[in-house]
Amino acid sequence: MAKATADLSMRLEEVSSTNRSLTAEIDRHRRLGDIGRDLHPVKTFSDRLGRIVAVSGSQAIMLLDDDLDRDEGDQPTPLQIGSLVKMGTPYTTVYGIVSGLSIPVPSTDPNNETYRIVELELLGETSVGLGNRDSTFQRGVSYFPSLADNVFATTADDLANVYTFPTKSAVPIGSIHQDRTIPAYVVTDDLLGKHFAILGTTGAGKSCAVALILRAILSEHPNGHVLLLDVHNEYSKALGDAAEVLDPGTLQIPYWLLNSEEIEEIVINSDGQDAEVEAAILNEVIVAAKRQFVGDGKNAGRITVDAPVPYRLGEVARILDETAGRLDRPRDVAPYMRLKARFAALQADPRFDFMFPGLSVRDNMAQIISQLFRIPVAGKPVTIVDLSGVPSEIINVVVSVLCRMTFDFALWSERSMPMLLVCEEAHRYAPTDSGRGFEPTKRALSQIAKEGRKYGVSLCLVSQRPSELAAEILSQCNTVFALRMSNQKDQDFVRSAMSESAIGLMDFLPSLRNAEAIAVGEGVSVPMRVCFDELPNDERPMSGTASFSSGWSQDIEVERFVERVIERWRHRQR
């Protein structure tokens, strides 16, 4: 609380200092009277709010009119952070968003008048003058307002013109905060083509936002290809009719798809020099086993440890035994025996069946790719990979494989099939701290974030702790949906990633309601406060908090309840 108070005091002091420097300019414009009213005549002045007293770059300062204290109904002026206003120039209508409101230190005016200052961020313009509705809104400003120009309130037609996309492929996801009758749209190509992030605290509505956005896009584009990494088994209900759900019982990620770093993470348990020795042995043995599988073909010499070529674990064990048998000292044999024992343990553990299946090995890579990326779509454009049942010690490796395969397939398919990768709990796999996660997973996500759009791979990051998410990856997301956040560190982190025009809106983050977000970036027309549509109960993710009051209202009387839980626990059946 003390820090928040200090920050607020500092902000007020900055505003006061800025406004004191404007006092002389404001006094001069006050003496100009209504000169600005005649610069750009319009049909009516009943919606005039004030006049421009300063312009700098994309920012402008407006002095609010005196008669706007209260209207006849004794209601306060309907200006708040995020409100849209308009100004006329000789050739265009310029739109700005309110980014700050303040009352500066009283001026030297003998009447000691109070001035009310409105800070504006200039967003864009239409190519026709005030009072016309025939021009499409465009971002950027070519003609800036001048000093003493009038500033007017916007109408419902203005809001619709600014916040909608009549000529682009866009889908509605909710409504704008200023007018619930006006839909809030996202532009499909800009949203997916340049990555996006959905950030917010637990319970703010991130999962519902993900489900809603996916459903909205796929309703217009039913032949999409979406791979969703579901950490908590939330989305099978929300996207059930449009998704194929893969869990450890149906998922196939055979060990031979893993590259050298991934297989080493799973197989090698040693540290220091022993780990280096085992890694060298493992790589050499795997290359030999892969070449043995493909035979003496012309491409056998090109096979590397990272090539996705099948090999038999029985052949790996044979090579290890054969090599160890040629060694005399027990100390030299130990690394070979440890590797052999580890492979045997992985094969015997039923939790790893999806990665280390039975003795038979076949080249089913085409089937695996088709299953993961929905080729053909067959009415289900989403593949949900339920990671809740994957052993915790290898979950990062599984995510690494899936991310890497997504990028590699897009690379070698030469943009012929654009794909979207949705990564829930992204801060777990791409943390800021390099010592907290499996680095190859972070590198795979980073590669998609930096280069994916060139090859048709879009990335959606979902996180409740954005401050723990690698900044170099989040910075590549050109559209951000920021839901409620109470943690100051998270707020500051998201604020640093926002454009200047959205800084004022960031102050709403702690007070946003559920299913509300500040949307900023290429996927939306202008920074806006979005009220997401409400999903039906049968389409909502299973992410709600358990009801303690209901669960503790009566005793558990289900017969063999504990025994059934233990049975599912032992056999890993959800």
XYZ file of C-alpha atoms in Angstrom:
574
model
C 0.000 0.000 0.000
C 2.843 2.364 0.842
C 4.495 1.730 -2.515
C 1.216 2.289 -4.370
C 0.671 5.570 -2.510
C 4.199 6.703 -3.326
C 3.765 5.820 -6.990
C 0.466 7.709 -7.113
C 2.033 10.742 -5.454
C 4.880 10.669 -7.957
C 2.428 10.447 -10.871
C 0.377 13.367 -9.529
C 3.529 15.434 -9.117
C 4.520 14.681 -12.716
C 1.061 15.706 -13.948
C 1.119 18.870 -11.831
C 4.568 19.784 -13.145
C 3.476 19.259 -16.738
C 0.273 21.198 -16.219
C 2.042 24.126 -14.539
C 4.106 24.513 -17.698
C 0.861 24.677 -19.661
C -0.813 27.300 -17.443
C 0.267 30.306 -19.501
C -0.836 28.609 -22.709
C -4.170 27.664 -21.185
C -4.747 31.225 -19.927
C -4.077 32.546 -23.401
C -6.598 30.164 -24.965
C -9.172 30.941 -22.332
C -8.917 34.609 -23.328
C -9.433 33.616 -26.957
C -13.027 32.811 -26.046
C -14.813 30.831 -28.709
C -12.427 31.515 -31.566
C -12.028 27.793 -32.149
C -15.720 27.369 -32.824
C -15.437 29.096 -36.196
C -12.356 27.267 -37.499
C -14.149 24.144 -38.731
C -17.907 24.708 -38.761
C -20.183 21.712 -38.265
C -23.901 21.173 -38.168
C -24.207 21.541 -34.389
C -22.026 22.390 -31.417
C -24.131 20.641 -28.819
C -21.495 17.885 -28.530
C -18.490 20.172 -28.124
C -16.262 19.239 -25.180
C -13.445 21.770 -25.305
C -10.479 22.978 -27.354
C -6.921 21.905 -28.097
C -4.243 23.821 -26.146
C -1.155 21.698 -26.943
C -0.062 19.159 -29.570
C 3.114 17.088 -29.406
C 3.694 14.088 -31.629
C 0.797 11.685 -31.183
C -0.340 13.398 -27.960
C -2.626 16.392 -27.535
C -3.916 18.341 -24.537
C -7.522 19.499 -24.379
C -8.975 22.176 -22.090
C -12.465 21.137 -21.018
C -15.227 23.732 -21.423
C -16.596 25.372 -18.272
C -20.216 24.563 -19.061
C -19.509 20.846 -19.044
C -19.346 20.618 -15.256
C -22.842 19.195 -15.102
C -25.661 18.873 -17.589
C -29.315 19.546 -16.905
C -29.723 16.110 -15.372
C -26.965 16.880 -12.866
C -24.781 14.091 -14.316
C -21.008 14.347 -14.512
C -19.260 14.840 -17.838
C -19.146 11.443 -19.601
C -15.380 11.573 -20.122
C -13.189 8.888 -18.625
C -10.002 7.041 -19.454
C -10.655 5.255 -22.731
C -13.361 7.614 -24.016
C -13.206 8.435 -27.715
C -13.311 12.040 -28.969
C -12.951 13.665 -32.392
C -11.440 16.788 -33.899
C -11.816 18.387 -37.309
C -8.999 19.424 -39.649
C -9.409 20.993 -43.099
C -9.211 17.553 -44.731
C -9.916 14.876 -42.121
C -11.660 13.959 -38.908
C -9.090 12.934 -36.296
C -10.009 10.570 -33.468
C -8.292 10.435 -30.102
C -8.635 8.389 -26.955
C -8.595 9.901 -23.466
C -5.419 8.765 -21.718
C -5.375 11.126 -18.732
C -7.598 13.465 -16.705
C -6.339 16.066 -14.232
C -6.984 19.400 -12.536
C -3.700 21.335 -12.320
C -2.532 23.731 -9.657
C -4.653 26.935 -9.834
C -3.250 29.482 -12.259
C -2.391 33.133 -11.644
C -5.814 34.143 -12.931
C -7.255 36.722 -10.465
C -10.518 34.775 -10.418
C -8.534 31.676 -9.393
C -10.353 29.596 -12.020
C -9.988 25.841 -12.085
C -8.829 24.314 -15.350
C -9.609 20.744 -16.274
C -7.065 19.052 -18.510
C -7.724 16.057 -20.742
C -4.745 14.177 -22.217
C -5.404 12.581 -25.603
C -3.637 9.952 -27.682
C -4.315 10.494 -31.387
C -5.322 7.162 -32.910
C -6.347 7.677 -36.506
C -8.577 9.516 -38.914
C -11.188 9.403 -41.618
C -10.615 11.215 -44.880
C -13.775 13.330 -44.659
C -14.776 16.232 -42.463
C -16.957 16.274 -39.377
C -20.585 15.360 -39.847
C -19.911 12.818 -42.648
C -20.045 9.038 -42.254
C -18.845 7.808 -45.643
C -15.141 7.258 -44.960
C -13.407 4.288 -43.403
C -11.335 4.827 -40.284
C -7.583 4.339 -40.690
C -4.836 4.198 -38.086
C -2.311 7.007 -38.099
C -2.739 10.742 -38.505
C -1.795 12.677 -41.633
C -3.244 16.057 -40.605
C -2.886 17.030 -36.948
C -5.306 19.285 -35.091
C -4.198 22.856 -34.505
C -4.240 25.030 -31.398
C -7.744 26.187 -30.435
C -9.381 23.498 -32.607
C -12.656 22.215 -31.210
C -12.923 18.757 -29.647
C -16.274 16.961 -29.876
C -17.914 13.962 -28.289
C -18.325 10.926 -30.526
C -21.625 9.371 -31.526
C -22.622 5.726 -31.868
C -21.892 6.020 -35.607
C -18.374 7.239 -34.829
C -17.763 4.351 -32.431
C -19.000 1.846 -34.995
C -16.786 3.380 -37.668
C -13.650 3.274 -35.498
C -14.104 -0.109 -33.878
C -15.376 -2.204 -36.803
C -13.734 -3.619 -39.929
C -16.153 -3.492 -42.855
C -13.553 -4.438 -45.473
C -11.470 -7.027 -43.622
C -11.866 -10.619 -42.500
C -12.901 -9.961 -38.906
C -14.949 -11.849 -36.330
C -16.838 -10.502 -33.284
C -15.735 -11.632 -29.836
C -17.824 -9.333 -27.637
C -18.693 -5.659 -27.340
C -16.837 -2.444 -26.618
C -17.061 -0.992 -23.132
C -18.323 2.423 -24.294
C -21.410 0.994 -26.001
C -22.514 -2.604 -25.431
C -24.534 -2.548 -28.670
C -21.372 -2.186 -30.783
C -19.467 -5.441 -31.413
C -15.752 -5.734 -30.692
C -13.935 -7.381 -33.589
C -10.580 -9.029 -34.126
C -8.973 -9.177 -37.563
C -8.196 -12.818 -38.258
C -5.124 -12.384 -40.461
C -3.533 -9.676 -38.305
C -4.297 -11.512 -35.068
C -2.912 -14.866 -36.203
C -0.258 -13.624 -38.580
C 1.611 -11.661 -35.911
C 0.993 -13.762 -32.759
C -1.103 -12.815 -29.730
C -1.145 -13.222 -25.966
C -3.934 -13.580 -23.402
C -2.757 -12.512 -19.955
C -4.507 -12.190 -16.622
C -4.714 -13.414 -13.073
C -6.323 -16.720 -12.108
C -10.098 -16.574 -12.391
C -10.186 -13.475 -14.633
C -11.470 -15.435 -17.623
C -8.382 -16.357 -19.682
C -9.594 -19.851 -20.584
C -13.022 -18.577 -21.593
C -11.364 -15.889 -23.708
C -9.235 -18.514 -25.468
C -12.248 -20.729 -26.148
C -14.338 -17.784 -27.327
C -11.685 -16.438 -29.723
C -11.015 -19.893 -31.174
C -14.716 -20.619 -31.639
C -15.287 -17.225 -33.267
C -12.440 -17.677 -35.745
C -13.187 -21.308 -36.540
C -16.877 -20.572 -37.090
C -15.778 -18.487 -40.077
C -12.818 -20.682 -41.016
C -13.828 -24.298 -40.270
C -10.790 -25.770 -42.044
C -8.246 -24.298 -39.656
C -5.420 -26.215 -38.003
C -5.001 -25.516 -34.272
C -2.765 -27.375 -31.808
C -3.680 -26.547 -28.200
C -1.399 -27.590 -25.334
C -3.803 -28.099 -22.429
C -1.966 -28.378 -19.112
C -5.015 -28.827 -16.861
C -7.513 -30.643 -19.114
C -9.765 -27.565 -19.362
C -10.686 -27.353 -23.038
C -12.087 -30.744 -23.988
C -15.533 -29.598 -22.876
C -15.251 -26.097 -24.314
C -14.160 -27.211 -27.776
C -15.411 -30.773 -27.717
C -17.435 -30.711 -30.924
C -14.613 -29.033 -32.855
C -11.642 -30.835 -31.310
C -9.809 -34.136 -31.248
C -8.516 -34.749 -27.710
C -5.232 -36.607 -27.278
C -4.123 -37.821 -23.860
C -1.300 -40.208 -22.925
C -3.608 -43.086 -23.912
C -4.046 -41.862 -27.498
C -1.072 -39.538 -27.988
C 1.884 -40.846 -29.995
C 5.309 -39.250 -29.550
C 7.745 -42.126 -30.150
C 11.228 -41.758 -28.708
C 12.838 -41.668 -32.160
C 11.216 -38.253 -32.831
C 13.263 -36.701 -30.010
C 16.437 -34.792 -30.852
C 19.681 -35.209 -28.936
C 18.888 -32.683 -26.178
C 15.428 -34.130 -25.579
C 16.499 -37.765 -25.398
C 19.407 -36.830 -23.128
C 17.018 -35.014 -20.764
C 14.998 -38.204 -20.346
C 17.687 -40.891 -20.393
C 20.682 -39.355 -18.629
C 20.442 -38.973 -14.853
C 24.120 -38.373 -14.141
C 25.862 -35.071 -13.459
C 29.132 -33.447 -14.424
C 31.682 -35.430 -16.384
C 29.643 -38.638 -16.214
C 26.765 -36.895 -17.997
C 29.078 -35.671 -20.752
C 30.470 -39.160 -21.280
C 27.004 -40.723 -21.386
C 25.761 -38.052 -23.823
C 28.629 -38.776 -26.236
C 27.977 -42.521 -26.035
C 24.212 -42.066 -26.459
C 24.542 -39.913 -29.573
C 26.950 -42.322 -31.199
C 24.772 -45.338 -30.443
C 21.562 -43.704 -31.694
C 23.143 -42.713 -35.016
C 24.357 -46.286 -35.500
C 20.917 -47.702 -34.642
C 19.181 -45.321 -37.092
C 21.539 -46.264 -39.909
C 20.956 -49.921 -39.141
C 17.175 -49.362 -39.432
C 17.306 -47.637 -42.852
C 19.881 -50.035 -44.260
C 22.570 -49.211 -46.797
C 20.566 -46.714 -48.849
C 22.149 -43.699 -50.487
C 20.930 -41.388 -47.675
C 22.236 -43.497 -44.803
C 25.390 -41.393 -44.527
C 23.348 -38.204 -44.048
C 21.538 -39.426 -40.954
C 22.305 -37.515 -37.756
C 21.226 -37.949 -34.161
C 18.566 -35.222 -34.643
C 17.018 -36.661 -37.803
C 13.443 -37.991 -37.174
C 14.329 -41.522 -38.305
C 13.058 -44.621 -36.433
C 15.430 -46.978 -34.626
C 14.967 -50.019 -32.416
C 15.728 -49.942 -28.711
C 16.753 -53.563 -29.028
C 19.434 -52.450 -31.466
C 20.531 -49.750 -29.002
C 20.886 -52.371 -26.248
C 22.840 -54.662 -28.591
C 25.285 -51.920 -29.569
C 25.748 -50.931 -25.937
C 26.470 -54.556 -24.939
C 28.796 -55.067 -27.883
C 30.786 -51.902 -27.193
C 30.947 -52.513 -23.449
C 32.149 -56.058 -24.081
C 35.261 -54.736 -25.797
C 36.250 -52.716 -22.722
C 38.435 -54.139 -19.947
C 37.964 -51.793 -16.999
C 34.661 -51.787 -15.043
C 34.832 -48.022 -14.704
C 34.696 -47.648 -18.508
C 31.767 -50.058 -18.757
C 29.584 -48.251 -16.183
C 28.202 -45.519 -18.534
C 27.033 -48.155 -21.027
C 25.294 -50.154 -18.315
C 23.582 -47.065 -16.885
C 22.200 -46.128 -20.315
C 20.978 -49.678 -20.938
C 19.301 -49.836 -17.525
C 17.610 -46.470 -18.046
C 16.156 -47.505 -21.406
C 14.877 -50.728 -19.850
C 13.223 -48.800 -16.985
C 11.499 -46.409 -19.392
C 10.137 -49.275 -21.447
C 8.826 -51.025 -18.341
C 7.040 -47.943 -16.942
C 3.440 -47.801 -18.271
C 3.380 -43.990 -17.811
C 5.776 -43.716 -20.754
C 3.883 -45.988 -23.149
C 3.056 -43.085 -25.477
C 6.801 -42.462 -25.932
C 8.383 -45.876 -25.377
C 5.927 -48.408 -26.830
C 6.476 -52.148 -27.323
C 9.274 -53.896 -29.137
C 7.904 -53.345 -32.633
C 8.957 -50.155 -34.401
C 7.491 -48.728 -37.592
C 7.816 -45.506 -39.479
C 4.426 -43.935 -38.722
C 5.556 -40.299 -38.785
C 2.966 -39.368 -41.434
C 0.173 -40.734 -39.237
C 1.484 -38.846 -36.194
C 1.710 -35.555 -38.117
C -1.780 -36.020 -39.546
C -3.190 -36.696 -36.079
C -1.497 -33.703 -34.438
C -2.252 -31.115 -37.104
C -5.673 -32.368 -38.275
C -4.858 -33.422 -41.831
C -7.517 -33.759 -43.095
C -9.605 -31.571 -40.791
C -12.692 -33.803 -40.993
C -14.864 -31.349 -39.077
C -12.466 -31.033 -36.123
C -9.952 -28.231 -36.725
C -8.481 -28.346 -33.188
C -6.187 -30.904 -31.619
C -6.151 -30.678 -27.829
C -3.121 -32.341 -26.256
C -4.110 -33.102 -22.663
C -0.828 -32.824 -20.747
C -2.376 -33.358 -17.310
C -1.600 -37.079 -17.438
C 1.955 -36.746 -18.771
C 4.623 -37.543 -16.140
C 5.905 -34.296 -14.664
C 9.551 -35.249 -15.210
C 9.145 -35.247 -19.005
C 6.328 -32.745 -19.629
C 8.767 -30.040 -20.731
C 10.321 -32.464 -23.198
C 6.898 -33.311 -24.633
C 6.108 -29.604 -25.099
C 9.521 -29.109 -26.701
C 8.890 -31.895 -29.215
C 5.433 -30.596 -30.108
C 6.636 -26.999 -30.576
C 9.641 -28.066 -32.602
C 7.584 -30.373 -34.819
C 5.063 -27.588 -35.420
C 7.763 -25.251 -36.682
C 9.632 -27.898 -38.688
C 6.487 -29.131 -40.423
C 5.543 -25.569 -41.366
C 9.082 -24.970 -42.616
C 9.186 -28.027 -44.858
C 5.582 -27.654 -46.047
C 6.494 -24.189 -47.405
C 3.565 -22.181 -45.987
C 0.977 -24.400 -47.638
C -0.885 -25.027 -44.352
C -0.941 -22.181 -41.779
C -1.204 -23.403 -38.182
C -1.906 -21.946 -34.748
C -0.117 -23.197 -31.626
C -1.866 -22.304 -28.345
C 0.406 -22.660 -25.315
C -1.365 -22.599 -21.936
C 0.676 -21.708 -18.847
C 3.377 -20.397 -21.182
C 5.492 -19.065 -18.295
C 6.199 -22.682 -17.304
C 7.914 -23.468 -20.604
C 9.445 -20.101 -21.464
C 10.428 -18.590 -18.095
C 12.511 -15.462 -17.668
C 14.890 -17.373 -15.405
C 16.942 -19.712 -17.593
C 17.513 -22.039 -14.645
C 13.824 -22.804 -14.077
C 12.926 -24.768 -17.196
C 14.087 -27.033 -19.994
C 15.900 -24.576 -22.266
C 15.184 -26.417 -25.575
C 11.453 -25.842 -24.951
C 12.079 -22.125 -24.528
C 14.193 -22.058 -27.685
C 11.485 -23.867 -29.674
C 8.852 -21.317 -28.582
C 11.260 -18.475 -29.236
C 11.898 -19.730 -32.758
C 8.168 -19.783 -33.480
C 7.745 -16.313 -31.957
C 10.572 -14.815 -34.028
C 10.301 -16.709 -37.313
C 6.971 -18.521 -37.285
C 4.978 -15.918 -39.211
C 7.357 -16.311 -42.179
C 6.340 -19.955 -42.480
C 2.692 -19.787 -41.457
C 2.922 -20.649 -37.755
C 0.991 -18.459 -35.320
C 1.563 -18.489 -31.569
C -0.930 -17.790 -28.797
C 0.592 -17.423 -25.324
C -1.689 -17.784 -22.308
C -0.271 -16.932 -18.891
C -1.345 -15.861 -15.407
C 2.160 -14.631 -14.544
C 3.378 -12.522 -17.476
C 6.265 -11.126 -15.415
C 7.722 -14.660 -15.333
C 7.397 -15.089 -19.099
C 10.485 -14.506 -21.238
C 10.276 -10.917 -22.487
C 11.860 -11.720 -25.850
C 8.998 -14.109 -26.618
C 6.132 -11.970 -25.319
C 7.484 -8.959 -27.218
C 6.824 -10.803 -30.483
C 3.085 -10.935 -29.745
C 1.674 -7.969 -31.636
C -1.776 -8.282 -30.066
C -2.322 -8.506 -26.307
C -5.523 -9.169 -24.385
C -4.832 -8.067 -20.799
C -7.457 -9.249 -18.332
C -7.627 -8.338 -14.652
C -4.259 -8.292 -12.883
C -3.712 -7.508 -9.222
C 0.025 -8.143 -9.026
C 1.953 -4.895 -9.482
C 4.933 -6.637 -11.063
C 2.702 -8.244 -13.683
C 0.981 -4.922 -14.367
C 4.302 -3.138 -14.867
C 5.534 -5.893 -17.163
C 2.423 -5.764 -19.354
C 2.456 -1.962 -19.336
C 6.022 -2.010 -20.681
C 4.874 -4.173 -23.594
C 1.957 -1.889 -24.526
C 1.945 0.971 -26.994
C 1.762 4.532 -25.686
C -1.864 4.844 -26.746
C -2.856 2.101 -24.306
C -0.914 3.277 -21.241
C -3.917 5.093 -19.789
C -6.080 2.010 -20.223
C -3.602 -0.040 -18.186
C -4.758 1.728 -15.039
C -7.982 -0.268 -15.327
C -6.257 -3.656 -15.009
C -6.810 -4.183 -11.259
C -10.497 -3.219 -11.501
C -11.555 -5.082 -14.643
C -14.461 -7.442 -14.178
C -14.355 -11.077 -15.196
C -14.502 -11.516 -18.980
C -13.226 -7.975 -19.595
C -9.886 -7.129 -21.162
C -7.806 -4.312 -22.521
C -7.096 -5.291 -26.144
C -4.152 -3.661 -27.882
C -2.254 -4.356 -31.077
C -2.522 -5.298 -34.730
C -5.488 -7.608 -34.257
C -7.828 -4.811 -33.146
C -8.578 -1.488 -34.788
C -7.514 0.682 -31.839
C -6.767 0.009 -28.150
C -10.083 -0.841 -26.547
C -11.731 -2.185 -23.438
C -13.507 -5.368 -24.528
C -16.401 -7.122 -22.837
C -16.190 -10.730 -24.032
C -19.369 -12.557 -24.987
C -20.611 -15.040 -22.416
C -20.179 -18.674 -23.381
C -22.996 -21.183 -22.782
C -22.382 -23.510 -19.838
C -21.715 -26.475 -22.110
C -18.986 -24.522 -23.964
C -17.145 -23.150 -20.939
C -13.714 -24.560 -20.032
C -13.490 -26.659 -16.889
C -11.424 -24.032 -15.111
C -13.775 -22.921 -12.369
C -12.740 -22.956 -8.725
C -14.057 -25.818 -6.623
C -17.052 -24.867 -4.453
C -16.016 -25.447 -0.859
C -19.353 -24.347 0.567
C -21.147 -26.926 -1.563
C -18.565 -29.672 -1.157
C -18.438 -29.291 2.606
C -22.178 -29.083 3.097
C -22.599 -32.860 3.316
C -20.568 -35.961 3.999
C -19.299 -38.230 1.214
C -21.510 -41.293 1.119
C -20.564 -42.731 -2.264
C -19.807 -46.423 -1.888
C -16.134 -47.320 -2.379
C -15.273 -43.679 -3.126
C -11.658 -43.927 -1.911
C -11.125 -47.288 -3.630
C -12.300 -45.891 -6.953
C -10.023 -42.864 -6.632
C -7.060 -45.120 -5.887
C -7.920 -47.315 -8.864
C -7.912 -44.349 -11.237
C -4.762 -43.017 -9.551
C -2.839 -46.248 -10.034
C -3.908 -46.744 -13.633
C -3.843 -43.050 -14.475
C -7.418 -42.982 -15.748
C -9.126 -39.554 -15.618
